[in-house]
Amino acid sequence: MFTEAAVSMCDLESGSVKVKEPSNRGRSHGCWYERLVQPCLVELLGSALFIFIGCLSVIENGPDTGRLQPALAHGLALGLVIATLGNISGGHFNPAVSLAAMLVGGLKLTMLFPYWISQLCGGLIGAALAKAVSPEDRFWNATGAAFVTVQEPEQVAGAVVAEVILTTVLALTVCMGAINEKTLGPLAPFCIGFSVTVDILAGGAVSGACMNPARAFGPAMVANHWDYHWIYWLGPLLASLLVGVLIRFFIGDAKIRLILKGR
């Protein structure tokens, strides 16, 4: 390297070469791609993989395993895709998580809707792939037990409350484990996966424990089943707002918290 520098200096002094200004075009293109396009592609890919595994775990769920098989499959799949892809996009794979992350400063507002579109498209792809590899007579439960759980209007209130609380656990784990500087740690991906497993085990019989509008939207499109679908948007998005308020005003670190920062 030193020799090359010396030769360059000699050439410059003799005037035998023309000096070319270094170009930033490639670097700017890379930054633009990595800041805007790559995160959306990763959110689409991760959502598709997560929802494919989630749907398949419900389709192939045996009667003797109860909710354990879907709970473990969802939790482990989410933990793995976050650990693998999270450093690129933040590893949301969930519109409710993206909203909560934006509210606490972990995602720019301009990226929120591109993330949502990517996640919903990923959910559609994952559900379609699950249907493609599944027997037709078993696809009725490919919605992840979310839609088949709520059958009567009397169940709606309980399902909405359950979705709010269960998604609060998930979004709080994401924001405190991966965004809040005071509490973030290397085990965040698997803690997030564990929170999904716990939520499904606890609330699967009440609401289906969807906690993810993309997880509900993809199977609903593929199965054309929209009964009580709004529950799985209202509950998770309300939970995101709740988590944003909790972290911004009460439990976030000094950089995130808006009040009571002290000196």
Tab-separated table of C-alpha atoms in Angstrom:
chain	number	residue	atom	x	y	z
A	1	MET	CA	0.000	0.000	0.000
A	2	PHE	CA	2.892	2.341	0.826
A	3	THR	CA	4.513	1.519	-2.551
A	4	GLU	CA	1.317	2.323	-4.415
A	5	ALA	CA	1.091	5.666	-2.640
A	6	ALA	CA	4.688	6.506	-3.539
A	7	VAL	CA	4.112	5.631	-7.203
A	8	SER	CA	0.991	7.772	-7.246
A	9	MET	CA	2.913	10.713	-5.820
A	10	CYS	CA	5.653	10.317	-8.456
A	11	ASP	CA	3.074	10.177	-11.240
A	12	LEU	CA	1.363	13.286	-9.940
A	13	GLU	CA	4.643	15.187	-9.765
A	14	SER	CA	5.637	14.178	-13.315
A	15	GLY	CA	2.198	14.946	-14.647
A	16	SER	CA	1.994	11.584	-16.406
A	17	VAL	CA	-1.521	10.712	-15.200
A	18	LYS	CA	-4.822	12.483	-14.841
A	19	VAL	CA	-6.252	12.584	-11.351
A	20	LYS	CA	-9.891	11.432	-11.164
A	21	GLU	CA	-12.162	12.617	-8.397
A	22	PRO	CA	-13.455	9.738	-6.212
A	23	SER	CA	-17.077	8.943	-7.018
A	24	ASN	CA	-19.754	8.682	-4.321
A	25	ARG	CA	-22.322	7.316	-6.751
A	26	GLY	CA	-21.958	3.690	-5.699
A	27	ARG	CA	-21.853	4.562	-2.041
A	28	SER	CA	-24.953	6.762	-2.287
A	29	HIS	CA	-26.783	4.062	-4.222
A	30	GLY	CA	-25.853	1.490	-1.586
A	31	CYS	CA	-26.983	3.727	1.248
A	32	TRP	CA	-30.281	4.472	-0.499
A	33	TYR	CA	-30.885	0.785	-1.127
A	34	GLU	CA	-29.916	-0.290	2.380
A	35	ARG	CA	-31.903	2.476	4.087
A	36	LEU	CA	-35.125	2.286	2.105
A	37	VAL	CA	-35.467	-0.820	-0.033
A	38	GLN	CA	-33.622	-3.563	1.816
A	39	PRO	CA	-35.543	-3.160	5.110
A	40	CYS	CA	-38.871	-3.466	3.275
A	41	LEU	CA	-37.684	-6.554	1.407
A	42	VAL	CA	-36.577	-8.093	4.689
A	43	GLU	CA	-39.920	-7.317	6.324
A	44	LEU	CA	-41.691	-8.984	3.406
A	45	LEU	CA	-39.424	-12.046	3.513
A	46	GLY	CA	-39.531	-12.413	7.289
A	47	SER	CA	-43.313	-11.987	7.430
A	48	ALA	CA	-43.791	-14.560	4.678
A	49	LEU	CA	-41.582	-17.128	6.421
A	50	PHE	CA	-43.084	-16.519	9.852
A	51	ILE	CA	-46.680	-16.676	8.649
A	52	PHE	CA	-46.034	-19.692	6.450
A	53	ILE	CA	-44.698	-21.614	9.455
A	54	GLY	CA	-47.472	-20.296	11.667
A	55	CYS	CA	-50.228	-21.307	9.268
A	56	LEU	CA	-48.685	-24.697	8.633
A	57	SER	CA	-48.341	-25.382	12.356
A	58	VAL	CA	-52.085	-24.832	12.776
A	59	ILE	CA	-53.049	-26.802	9.666
A	60	GLU	CA	-50.999	-29.792	10.788
A	61	ASN	CA	-51.815	-29.415	14.472
A	62	GLY	CA	-52.834	-32.749	15.959
A	63	PRO	CA	-55.724	-32.947	18.417
A	64	ASP	CA	-53.488	-34.392	21.124
A	65	THR	CA	-51.069	-31.439	21.194
A	66	GLY	CA	-53.641	-28.702	21.769
A	67	ARG	CA	-52.174	-25.185	21.506
A	68	LEU	CA	-48.629	-26.315	22.315
A	69	GLN	CA	-47.621	-27.037	18.718
A	70	PRO	CA	-48.766	-23.683	17.248
A	71	ALA	CA	-47.383	-21.813	20.255
A	72	LEU	CA	-43.919	-23.325	19.930
A	73	ALA	CA	-43.878	-23.033	16.136
A	74	HIS	CA	-44.891	-19.362	16.147
A	75	GLY	CA	-42.531	-18.419	18.944
A	76	LEU	CA	-39.488	-20.266	17.642
A	77	ALA	CA	-40.070	-19.099	14.058
A	78	LEU	CA	-40.369	-15.469	15.105
A	79	GLY	CA	-37.271	-15.657	17.287
A	80	LEU	CA	-35.262	-17.185	14.447
A	81	VAL	CA	-36.280	-14.691	11.764
A	82	ILE	CA	-35.621	-11.779	14.124
A	83	ALA	CA	-32.208	-13.133	15.044
A	84	THR	CA	-31.400	-13.684	11.367
A	85	LEU	CA	-32.878	-10.565	9.760
A	86	GLY	CA	-33.463	-8.154	12.615
A	87	ASN	CA	-30.281	-6.139	12.155
A	88	ILE	CA	-31.451	-5.075	8.694
A	89	SER	CA	-35.020	-3.943	9.344
A	90	GLY	CA	-35.478	-4.118	13.102
A	91	GLY	CA	-37.267	-7.445	12.804
A	92	HIS	CA	-40.866	-6.290	13.225
A	93	PHE	CA	-42.852	-8.573	10.866
A	94	ASN	CA	-45.998	-7.153	12.437
A	95	PRO	CA	-47.805	-3.851	11.693
A	96	ALA	CA	-48.662	-3.419	15.375
A	97	VAL	CA	-45.011	-3.777	16.368
A	98	SER	CA	-43.975	-1.297	13.674
A	99	LEU	CA	-46.492	1.233	15.000
A	100	ALA	CA	-45.222	0.803	18.558
A	101	ALA	CA	-41.610	1.091	17.382
A	102	MET	CA	-42.416	4.287	15.514
A	103	LEU	CA	-44.120	5.789	18.553
A	104	VAL	CA	-41.073	5.196	20.757
A	105	GLY	CA	-38.539	6.392	18.212
A	106	GLY	CA	-37.372	3.080	16.819
A	107	LEU	CA	-38.723	3.639	13.299
A	108	LYS	CA	-39.109	6.724	11.132
A	109	LEU	CA	-42.657	7.761	10.348
A	110	THR	CA	-41.864	7.766	6.618
A	111	MET	CA	-41.064	4.047	6.798
A	112	LEU	CA	-44.206	3.011	8.677
A	113	PHE	CA	-46.507	2.560	5.675
A	114	PRO	CA	-43.857	0.875	3.490
A	115	TYR	CA	-43.283	-1.545	6.379
A	116	TRP	CA	-47.019	-2.188	6.679
A	117	ILE	CA	-47.377	-2.876	2.957
A	118	SER	CA	-44.376	-5.218	3.021
A	119	GLN	CA	-45.705	-7.096	6.047
A	120	LEU	CA	-49.202	-7.491	4.616
A	121	CYS	CA	-47.805	-8.731	1.302
A	122	GLY	CA	-45.556	-11.115	3.211
A	123	GLY	CA	-48.556	-12.405	5.131
A	124	LEU	CA	-50.408	-13.017	1.905
A	125	ILE	CA	-47.450	-14.893	0.398
A	126	GLY	CA	-46.932	-16.991	3.531
A	127	ALA	CA	-50.600	-17.968	3.736
A	128	ALA	CA	-50.731	-18.784	0.013
A	129	LEU	CA	-47.666	-21.021	0.313
A	130	ALA	CA	-49.211	-22.769	3.320
A	131	LYS	CA	-52.356	-23.436	1.314
A	132	ALA	CA	-50.323	-24.669	-1.662
A	133	VAL	CA	-48.590	-27.385	0.370
A	134	SER	CA	-51.626	-28.383	2.461
A	135	PRO	CA	-54.465	-30.786	1.743
A	136	GLU	CA	-57.566	-28.886	0.686
A	137	ASP	CA	-59.751	-30.524	3.315
A	138	ARG	CA	-57.489	-29.290	6.140
A	139	PHE	CA	-57.119	-25.662	5.130
A	140	TRP	CA	-60.197	-24.601	7.073
A	141	ASN	CA	-58.071	-23.883	10.143
A	142	ALA	CA	-55.169	-22.216	8.301
A	143	THR	CA	-56.135	-18.892	9.810
A	144	GLY	CA	-54.233	-19.842	12.949
A	145	ALA	CA	-57.316	-20.456	15.094
A	146	ALA	CA	-57.982	-16.718	15.126
A	147	PHE	CA	-61.141	-16.781	13.044
A	148	VAL	CA	-62.473	-20.110	14.205
A	149	THR	CA	-62.113	-19.113	17.861
A	150	VAL	CA	-64.619	-16.246	17.840
A	151	GLN	CA	-67.936	-17.752	16.728
A	152	GLU	CA	-70.565	-15.706	18.557
A	153	PRO	CA	-71.090	-11.955	19.156
A	154	GLU	CA	-70.867	-12.609	22.892
A	155	GLN	CA	-67.199	-13.514	22.469
A	156	VAL	CA	-66.215	-10.289	20.717
A	157	ALA	CA	-65.590	-8.093	23.764
A	158	GLY	CA	-63.430	-10.689	25.450
A	159	ALA	CA	-61.507	-11.310	22.233
A	160	VAL	CA	-60.773	-7.600	21.748
A	161	VAL	CA	-59.568	-7.211	25.338
A	162	ALA	CA	-57.448	-10.345	25.020
A	163	GLU	CA	-55.851	-9.109	21.788
A	164	VAL	CA	-55.043	-5.770	23.418
A	165	ILE	CA	-53.399	-7.379	26.445
A	166	LEU	CA	-51.569	-10.111	24.548
A	167	THR	CA	-50.237	-7.680	21.950
A	168	THR	CA	-49.177	-5.336	24.732
A	169	VAL	CA	-46.970	-8.104	26.101
A	170	LEU	CA	-45.446	-8.680	22.657
A	171	ALA	CA	-44.944	-5.009	21.726
A	172	LEU	CA	-43.580	-4.179	25.177
A	173	THR	CA	-41.059	-6.991	24.857
A	174	VAL	CA	-39.949	-5.679	21.465
A	175	CYS	CA	-39.666	-2.031	22.478
A	176	MET	CA	-38.009	-2.616	25.840
A	177	GLY	CA	-35.794	-5.473	24.702
A	178	ALA	CA	-34.634	-4.097	21.350
A	179	ILE	CA	-35.157	-0.299	21.342
A	180	ASN	CA	-35.000	1.103	24.875
A	181	GLU	CA	-31.260	1.508	25.571
A	182	LYS	CA	-31.534	0.871	29.296
A	183	THR	CA	-33.079	-2.580	28.877
A	184	LEU	CA	-32.026	-3.849	25.436
A	185	GLY	CA	-29.962	-7.019	25.288
A	186	PRO	CA	-28.651	-9.742	22.971
A	187	LEU	CA	-31.415	-12.180	23.943
A	188	ALA	CA	-34.178	-9.891	22.666
A	189	PRO	CA	-35.039	-12.017	19.579
A	190	PHE	CA	-35.710	-15.096	21.647
A	191	CYS	CA	-37.486	-13.160	24.400
A	192	ILE	CA	-39.808	-11.815	21.703
A	193	GLY	CA	-40.379	-15.345	20.433
A	194	PHE	CA	-41.055	-16.550	23.984
A	195	SER	CA	-43.634	-13.786	24.442
A	196	VAL	CA	-45.532	-15.069	21.395
A	197	THR	CA	-45.413	-18.627	22.733
A	198	VAL	CA	-46.684	-17.526	26.140
A	199	ASP	CA	-49.434	-15.409	24.603
A	200	ILE	CA	-50.722	-18.246	22.418
A	201	LEU	CA	-50.689	-20.694	25.306
A	202	ALA	CA	-52.533	-18.227	27.537
A	203	GLY	CA	-54.987	-16.592	25.152
A	204	GLY	CA	-55.388	-18.935	22.230
A	205	ALA	CA	-58.753	-20.175	23.454
A	206	VAL	CA	-60.098	-16.640	24.014
A	207	SER	CA	-59.205	-14.787	20.817
A	208	GLY	CA	-56.860	-17.034	18.867
A	209	ALA	CA	-53.906	-14.915	20.087
A	210	CYS	CA	-53.198	-13.462	16.664
A	211	MET	CA	-51.499	-10.227	17.876
A	212	ASN	CA	-50.579	-9.370	14.296
A	213	PRO	CA	-52.777	-7.813	11.584
A	214	ALA	CA	-50.546	-9.304	8.873
A	215	ARG	CA	-50.937	-12.746	10.445
A	216	ALA	CA	-54.706	-12.290	10.207
A	217	PHE	CA	-54.845	-10.553	6.814
A	218	GLY	CA	-52.907	-13.084	4.731
A	219	PRO	CA	-54.947	-16.150	5.708
A	220	ALA	CA	-58.175	-14.135	5.515
A	221	MET	CA	-57.410	-13.229	1.896
A	222	VAL	CA	-56.410	-16.750	0.917
A	223	ALA	CA	-59.302	-18.451	2.724
A	224	ASN	CA	-61.777	-15.622	1.969
A	225	HIS	CA	-62.894	-15.677	5.593
A	226	TRP	CA	-63.590	-12.231	7.060
A	227	ASP	CA	-65.829	-12.975	10.056
A	228	TYR	CA	-64.708	-10.808	12.997
A	229	HIS	CA	-61.552	-9.945	11.100
A	230	TRP	CA	-61.604	-6.380	12.456
A	231	ILE	CA	-60.813	-7.687	15.945
A	232	TYR	CA	-57.287	-8.538	14.826
A	233	TRP	CA	-56.672	-5.000	13.665
A	234	LEU	CA	-58.360	-3.059	16.441
A	235	GLY	CA	-56.896	-5.023	19.348
A	236	PRO	CA	-53.223	-5.022	18.252
A	237	LEU	CA	-53.231	-1.380	17.109
A	238	LEU	CA	-54.790	-0.237	20.380
A	239	ALA	CA	-52.078	-2.189	22.191
A	240	SER	CA	-49.420	-0.375	20.149
A	241	LEU	CA	-50.810	2.976	21.231
A	242	LEU	CA	-50.861	1.816	24.846
A	243	VAL	CA	-47.251	0.651	24.700
A	244	GLY	CA	-46.220	3.937	23.078
A	245	VAL	CA	-47.809	5.904	25.927
A	246	LEU	CA	-46.295	3.669	28.620
A	247	ILE	CA	-42.770	3.959	27.245
A	248	ARG	CA	-42.864	7.606	26.187
A	249	PHE	CA	-44.322	8.849	29.465
A	250	PHE	CA	-43.415	6.370	32.173
A	251	ILE	CA	-40.964	3.492	31.700
A	252	GLY	CA	-38.711	4.534	28.817
A	253	ASP	CA	-35.139	5.705	29.333
A	254	ALA	CA	-34.207	9.390	29.345
A	255	LYS	CA	-33.752	9.519	25.556
A	256	ILE	CA	-37.217	8.141	24.873
A	257	ARG	CA	-39.244	9.492	27.801
A	258	LEU	CA	-40.974	12.806	27.173
A	259	ILE	CA	-41.560	13.843	30.802
A	260	LEU	CA	-39.877	13.576	34.212
A	261	LYS	CA	-36.386	13.431	32.787
A	262	GLY	CA	-34.758	15.227	35.691
A	263	ARG	CA	-31.424	16.951	35.372
